[in-house]
Amino acid sequence: MDPTKYKRNIIKSTILIGLIDIISLELSRYLLQIPPSLWYYLIAMIVILIQQVSSFLLIDYIWKKKERPKKEYQINDYLTLKLEHKATTIYVEGKPFLQCKFLLLNIPFDKVRDFDDIDSIDEAAEMLNHDLEFQNKIKTKIPTETEFWAHCSNLQVWAEYNYNPRLLHSNLAYPLLKAITDAGDPIAKEVFKQETRLRFESFNFSTQQYLLENGYLNYFNKEERKELFKLILDVNIWINCGYNYLDANKKRKALESFLHARNINPINLDALLGIAQVYVRIKEYDRALQIYNEILEYYPENLKALNGKDLLKSK
């Protein structure tokens, strides 16, 4: 706030309180029927003066506390850190993203040589987690402001090196990359896509299914998605996604998932049943009947298929 305006507000507030005090004293004198005298007004002025000084100091304290600037550090157009209520909060495009509870990694000077062969922050963190002696020695609480500037330094370096995933713990880097990508940072988007691709290439069942179901592949174009789909070798990933989409009444996505599963295994029973269920829900009964006939051809002994066909005929 402008200092002149600040002083003006203090003076106005103090005068207003003074006028209220005078009116209150006169009203009290009138109600108590106290006759006016020199001593009365002298004591009244002393009381008012004390109240005015107290009011001025109180208002000054309140205004200063209200206008006290928060520590803030802007990394770039998308990323800002603020020290609020003794905690560091990461903001993405002006919106709170995450409150940092502690430093993800703080390597002491006497341990630096132990990390010469470490390729990433994740590896360093894993090494520290296994070092029980080191963990037991972490007793000293880092001052709030020191921790704030440490967070600022970590994220500044991370951003300056084009969001290099090796420089920030993956627990923070990956979701933060997604948020900055959503905010419109083209550099972050390329790194985020690269990290998503690496996770897909891990061929981990749960990871691939999670990325698929939660829309992480929507950041890729059609051709890029086709290439990623080739990495899904487990038919159950597509089947699980399909039924989850079906439960959420996302019929188109469910059908796409079941068809992908069928591409991997053309006669997979769960995939065929899923396709048939979608066709029934979207009222394409001829296609559903065709799929049920295929099921009966491949699995004539399957009662679920027979029940499904009977159900279809009754509609």
PDB file of C-alpha atoms in Angstrom, residues 108-276:
ATOM      1  CA  PRO A 108      24.411 -33.133   3.766  1.00  0.00           C
ATOM      2  CA  PHE A 109      27.875 -31.943   2.755  1.00  0.00           C
ATOM      3  CA  ASP A 110      29.660 -34.922   4.295  1.00  0.00           C
ATOM      4  CA  LYS A 111      27.516 -37.254   2.171  1.00  0.00           C
ATOM      5  CA  VAL A 112      28.054 -35.579  -1.215  1.00  0.00           C
ATOM      6  CA  ARG A 113      30.829 -37.959  -2.345  1.00  0.00           C
ATOM      7  CA  ASP A 114      28.496 -40.901  -1.796  1.00  0.00           C
ATOM      8  CA  PHE A 115      26.317 -39.628  -4.646  1.00  0.00           C
ATOM      9  CA  ASP A 116      28.913 -39.264  -7.399  1.00  0.00           C
ATOM     10  CA  ASP A 117      27.491 -42.213  -9.354  1.00  0.00           C
ATOM     11  CA  ILE A 118      23.837 -41.289  -8.905  1.00  0.00           C
ATOM     12  CA  ASP A 119      21.933 -40.510 -12.118  1.00  0.00           C
ATOM     13  CA  SER A 120      18.784 -38.946 -10.698  1.00  0.00           C
ATOM     14  CA  ILE A 121      17.137 -37.482  -7.621  1.00  0.00           C
ATOM     15  CA  ASP A 122      14.985 -40.617  -7.342  1.00  0.00           C
ATOM     16  CA  GLU A 123      18.084 -42.806  -7.039  1.00  0.00           C
ATOM     17  CA  ALA A 124      19.581 -40.475  -4.454  1.00  0.00           C
ATOM     18  CA  ALA A 125      16.359 -40.510  -2.442  1.00  0.00           C
ATOM     19  CA  GLU A 126      16.261 -44.301  -2.571  1.00  0.00           C
ATOM     20  CA  MET A 127      19.847 -44.453  -1.361  1.00  0.00           C
ATOM     21  CA  LEU A 128      19.050 -42.155   1.550  1.00  0.00           C
ATOM     22  CA  ASN A 129      15.971 -44.165   2.456  1.00  0.00           C
ATOM     23  CA  HIS A 130      18.121 -47.278   2.841  1.00  0.00           C
ATOM     24  CA  ASP A 131      20.710 -45.433   4.924  1.00  0.00           C
ATOM     25  CA  LEU A 132      19.179 -45.974   8.364  1.00  0.00           C
ATOM     26  CA  GLU A 133      22.079 -44.314  10.138  1.00  0.00           C
ATOM     27  CA  PHE A 134      21.549 -41.168   8.096  1.00  0.00           C
ATOM     28  CA  GLN A 135      17.782 -41.251   8.642  1.00  0.00           C
ATOM     29  CA  ASN A 136      18.249 -41.455  12.404  1.00  0.00           C
ATOM     30  CA  LYS A 137      20.492 -38.393  12.334  1.00  0.00           C
ATOM     31  CA  ILE A 138      17.869 -36.171  10.689  1.00  0.00           C
ATOM     32  CA  LYS A 139      16.606 -34.526  13.846  1.00  0.00           C
ATOM     33  CA  THR A 140      17.231 -30.824  13.222  1.00  0.00           C
ATOM     34  CA  LYS A 141      14.241 -28.877  11.981  1.00  0.00           C
ATOM     35  CA  ILE A 142      14.994 -26.644   9.000  1.00  0.00           C
ATOM     36  CA  PRO A 143      13.821 -23.021   9.514  1.00  0.00           C
ATOM     37  CA  THR A 144      10.681 -22.263   7.509  1.00  0.00           C
ATOM     38  CA  GLU A 145      12.245 -19.499   5.434  1.00  0.00           C
ATOM     39  CA  THR A 146      15.354 -21.566   4.709  1.00  0.00           C
ATOM     40  CA  GLU A 147      13.177 -24.439   3.536  1.00  0.00           C
ATOM     41  CA  PHE A 148      11.166 -22.056   1.343  1.00  0.00           C
ATOM     42  CA  TRP A 149      14.286 -20.810  -0.452  1.00  0.00           C
ATOM     43  CA  ALA A 150      15.525 -24.389  -0.813  1.00  0.00           C
ATOM     44  CA  HIS A 151      12.287 -25.312  -2.583  1.00  0.00           C
ATOM     45  CA  CYS A 152      12.654 -22.218  -4.777  1.00  0.00           C
ATOM     46  CA  SER A 153      16.212 -23.160  -5.670  1.00  0.00           C
ATOM     47  CA  ASN A 154      15.280 -26.765  -6.521  1.00  0.00           C
ATOM     48  CA  LEU A 155      12.401 -25.771  -8.782  1.00  0.00           C
ATOM     49  CA  GLN A 156      14.356 -22.929 -10.396  1.00  0.00           C
ATOM     50  CA  VAL A 157      17.126 -25.302 -11.478  1.00  0.00           C
ATOM     51  CA  TRP A 158      14.543 -27.865 -12.616  1.00  0.00           C
ATOM     52  CA  ALA A 159      12.782 -25.269 -14.793  1.00  0.00           C
ATOM     53  CA  GLU A 160      16.002 -23.763 -16.170  1.00  0.00           C
ATOM     54  CA  TYR A 161      17.096 -27.197 -17.361  1.00  0.00           C
ATOM     55  CA  ASN A 162      13.836 -27.626 -19.307  1.00  0.00           C
ATOM     56  CA  TYR A 163      12.097 -29.588 -16.542  1.00  0.00           C
ATOM     57  CA  ASN A 164      14.766 -32.280 -16.546  1.00  0.00           C
ATOM     58  CA  PRO A 165      13.097 -35.187 -14.685  1.00  0.00           C
ATOM     59  CA  ARG A 166      16.453 -36.264 -13.233  1.00  0.00           C
ATOM     60  CA  LEU A 167      16.614 -33.065 -11.151  1.00  0.00           C
ATOM     61  CA  LEU A 168      13.369 -33.464  -9.220  1.00  0.00           C
ATOM     62  CA  HIS A 169      11.798 -36.369  -7.376  1.00  0.00           C
ATOM     63  CA  SER A 170       9.279 -38.157  -9.611  1.00  0.00           C
ATOM     64  CA  ASN A 171       6.585 -37.992  -6.909  1.00  0.00           C
ATOM     65  CA  LEU A 172       6.538 -34.245  -7.498  1.00  0.00           C
ATOM     66  CA  ALA A 173       7.946 -33.854 -11.009  1.00  0.00           C
ATOM     67  CA  TYR A 174       5.399 -35.937 -12.941  1.00  0.00           C
ATOM     68  CA  PRO A 175       2.150 -34.468 -11.540  1.00  0.00           C
ATOM     69  CA  LEU A 176       3.691 -30.987 -11.603  1.00  0.00           C
ATOM     70  CA  LEU A 177       4.677 -31.478 -15.239  1.00  0.00           C
ATOM     71  CA  LYS A 178       1.079 -32.420 -16.026  1.00  0.00           C
ATOM     72  CA  ALA A 179      -0.245 -29.297 -14.294  1.00  0.00           C
ATOM     73  CA  ILE A 180       2.211 -27.016 -16.131  1.00  0.00           C
ATOM     74  CA  THR A 181       1.359 -28.768 -19.393  1.00  0.00           C
ATOM     75  CA  ASP A 182      -2.333 -28.117 -18.765  1.00  0.00           C
ATOM     76  CA  ALA A 183      -1.421 -24.471 -18.136  1.00  0.00           C
ATOM     77  CA  GLY A 184      -0.004 -24.288 -21.659  1.00  0.00           C
ATOM     78  CA  ASP A 185       3.774 -24.617 -21.368  1.00  0.00           C
ATOM     79  CA  PRO A 186       4.973 -26.277 -24.629  1.00  0.00           C
ATOM     80  CA  ILE A 187       8.347 -27.282 -23.155  1.00  0.00           C
ATOM     81  CA  ALA A 188       6.672 -28.992 -20.205  1.00  0.00           C
ATOM     82  CA  LYS A 189       4.306 -30.781 -22.585  1.00  0.00           C
ATOM     83  CA  GLU A 190       7.143 -32.398 -24.532  1.00  0.00           C
ATOM     84  CA  VAL A 191       8.873 -33.539 -21.338  1.00  0.00           C
ATOM     85  CA  PHE A 192       5.557 -34.769 -19.916  1.00  0.00           C
ATOM     86  CA  LYS A 193       4.850 -36.795 -23.055  1.00  0.00           C
ATOM     87  CA  GLN A 194       8.344 -38.260 -22.936  1.00  0.00           C
ATOM     88  CA  GLU A 195       7.880 -39.287 -19.294  1.00  0.00           C
ATOM     89  CA  THR A 196       4.463 -40.778 -20.060  1.00  0.00           C
ATOM     90  CA  ARG A 197       5.958 -42.741 -22.945  1.00  0.00           C
ATOM     91  CA  LEU A 198       8.701 -44.088 -20.675  1.00  0.00           C
ATOM     92  CA  ARG A 199       6.101 -45.228 -18.155  1.00  0.00           C
ATOM     93  CA  PHE A 200       4.182 -46.936 -20.918  1.00  0.00           C
ATOM     94  CA  GLU A 201       7.329 -48.667 -22.132  1.00  0.00           C
ATOM     95  CA  SER A 202       7.782 -50.202 -18.693  1.00  0.00           C
ATOM     96  CA  PHE A 203       5.071 -52.711 -19.720  1.00  0.00           C
ATOM     97  CA  ASN A 204       3.762 -52.575 -16.153  1.00  0.00           C
ATOM     98  CA  PHE A 205       0.147 -53.759 -16.109  1.00  0.00           C
ATOM     99  CA  SER A 206      -1.214 -51.344 -13.490  1.00  0.00           C
ATOM    100  CA  THR A 207       0.784 -48.370 -14.816  1.00  0.00           C
ATOM    101  CA  GLN A 208      -0.429 -48.796 -18.376  1.00  0.00           C
ATOM    102  CA  GLN A 209      -4.021 -49.239 -17.249  1.00  0.00           C
ATOM    103  CA  TYR A 210      -3.856 -46.165 -14.981  1.00  0.00           C
ATOM    104  CA  LEU A 211      -2.421 -43.950 -17.728  1.00  0.00           C
ATOM    105  CA  LEU A 212      -4.966 -45.239 -20.201  1.00  0.00           C
ATOM    106  CA  GLU A 213      -8.019 -44.795 -17.970  1.00  0.00           C
ATOM    107  CA  ASN A 214      -7.046 -41.354 -16.702  1.00  0.00           C
ATOM    108  CA  GLY A 215      -6.596 -39.728 -20.080  1.00  0.00           C
ATOM    109  CA  TYR A 216      -2.810 -39.401 -20.134  1.00  0.00           C
ATOM    110  CA  LEU A 217      -2.739 -40.562 -23.742  1.00  0.00           C
ATOM    111  CA  ASN A 218      -4.949 -37.643 -24.768  1.00  0.00           C
ATOM    112  CA  TYR A 219      -1.823 -35.480 -24.813  1.00  0.00           C
ATOM    113  CA  PHE A 220      -0.587 -37.440 -27.848  1.00  0.00           C
ATOM    114  CA  ASN A 221      -1.840 -37.131 -31.396  1.00  0.00           C
ATOM    115  CA  LYS A 222      -3.569 -39.982 -33.196  1.00  0.00           C
ATOM    116  CA  GLU A 223      -0.433 -41.476 -34.722  1.00  0.00           C
ATOM    117  CA  GLU A 224       1.466 -41.263 -31.438  1.00  0.00           C
ATOM    118  CA  ARG A 225      -1.382 -43.031 -29.634  1.00  0.00           C
ATOM    119  CA  LYS A 226      -1.333 -45.835 -32.185  1.00  0.00           C
ATOM    120  CA  GLU A 227       2.340 -46.424 -31.473  1.00  0.00           C
ATOM    121  CA  LEU A 228       1.706 -46.454 -27.728  1.00  0.00           C
ATOM    122  CA  PHE A 229      -1.178 -48.885 -28.120  1.00  0.00           C
ATOM    123  CA  LYS A 230       1.280 -51.357 -29.651  1.00  0.00           C
ATOM    124  CA  LEU A 231       3.070 -51.410 -26.291  1.00  0.00           C
ATOM    125  CA  ILE A 232      -0.011 -52.792 -24.541  1.00  0.00           C
ATOM    126  CA  LEU A 233       0.577 -56.510 -24.833  1.00  0.00           C
ATOM    127  CA  ASP A 234      -1.688 -57.647 -22.000  1.00  0.00           C
ATOM    128  CA  VAL A 235      -5.261 -58.068 -23.208  1.00  0.00           C
ATOM    129  CA  ASN A 236      -6.538 -57.692 -19.634  1.00  0.00           C
ATOM    130  CA  ILE A 237      -5.527 -54.026 -19.573  1.00  0.00           C
ATOM    131  CA  TRP A 238      -7.943 -53.230 -22.388  1.00  0.00           C
ATOM    132  CA  ILE A 239     -10.636 -55.459 -20.919  1.00  0.00           C
ATOM    133  CA  ASN A 240     -10.407 -53.860 -17.474  1.00  0.00           C
ATOM    134  CA  CYS A 241     -10.487 -50.404 -19.013  1.00  0.00           C
ATOM    135  CA  GLY A 242     -13.455 -51.392 -21.132  1.00  0.00           C
ATOM    136  CA  TYR A 243     -15.554 -52.575 -18.204  1.00  0.00           C
ATOM    137  CA  ASN A 244     -14.553 -49.558 -16.120  1.00  0.00           C
ATOM    138  CA  TYR A 245     -15.678 -47.286 -18.942  1.00  0.00           C
ATOM    139  CA  LEU A 246     -18.868 -49.305 -19.244  1.00  0.00           C
ATOM    140  CA  ASP A 247     -19.578 -48.869 -15.517  1.00  0.00           C
ATOM    141  CA  ALA A 248     -19.075 -45.130 -15.988  1.00  0.00           C
ATOM    142  CA  ASN A 249     -21.483 -45.236 -18.965  1.00  0.00           C
ATOM    143  CA  LYS A 250     -18.731 -44.170 -21.373  1.00  0.00           C
ATOM    144  CA  LYS A 251     -19.897 -46.467 -24.137  1.00  0.00           C
ATOM    145  CA  ARG A 252     -17.672 -45.197 -26.953  1.00  0.00           C
ATOM    146  CA  LYS A 253     -14.490 -45.507 -24.896  1.00  0.00           C
ATOM    147  CA  ALA A 254     -15.626 -48.908 -23.642  1.00  0.00           C
ATOM    148  CA  LEU A 255     -16.145 -50.142 -27.198  1.00  0.00           C
ATOM    149  CA  GLU A 256     -12.722 -48.844 -28.274  1.00  0.00           C
ATOM    150  CA  SER A 257     -11.075 -50.654 -25.369  1.00  0.00           C
ATOM    151  CA  PHE A 258     -12.830 -53.953 -26.067  1.00  0.00           C
ATOM    152  CA  LEU A 259     -11.934 -53.717 -29.765  1.00  0.00           C
ATOM    153  CA  HIS A 260      -8.282 -53.146 -28.861  1.00  0.00           C
ATOM    154  CA  ALA A 261      -8.456 -56.235 -26.658  1.00  0.00           C
ATOM    155  CA  ARG A 262      -9.904 -58.185 -29.551  1.00  0.00           C
ATOM    156  CA  ASN A 263      -7.039 -57.074 -31.783  1.00  0.00           C
ATOM    157  CA  ILE A 264      -4.635 -58.707 -29.331  1.00  0.00           C
ATOM    158  CA  ASN A 265      -6.740 -61.852 -28.940  1.00  0.00           C
ATOM    159  CA  PRO A 266      -9.603 -62.172 -31.470  1.00  0.00           C
ATOM    160  CA  ILE A 267     -11.398 -64.913 -29.524  1.00  0.00           C
ATOM    161  CA  ASN A 268     -10.995 -63.624 -25.974  1.00  0.00           C
ATOM    162  CA  LEU A 269     -14.315 -64.321 -24.261  1.00  0.00           C
ATOM    163  CA  ASP A 270     -14.334 -61.269 -21.974  1.00  0.00           C
ATOM    164  CA  ALA A 271     -13.518 -58.957 -24.873  1.00  0.00           C
ATOM    165  CA  LEU A 272     -16.303 -60.411 -27.025  1.00  0.00           C
ATOM    166  CA  LEU A 273     -18.834 -60.228 -24.196  1.00  0.00           C
ATOM    167  CA  GLY A 274     -17.836 -56.613 -23.570  1.00  0.00           C
ATOM    168  CA  ILE A 275     -18.327 -55.686 -27.220  1.00  0.00           C
ATOM    169  CA  ALA A 276     -21.729 -57.360 -27.224  1.00  0.00           C
TER     170      ALA A 276
END
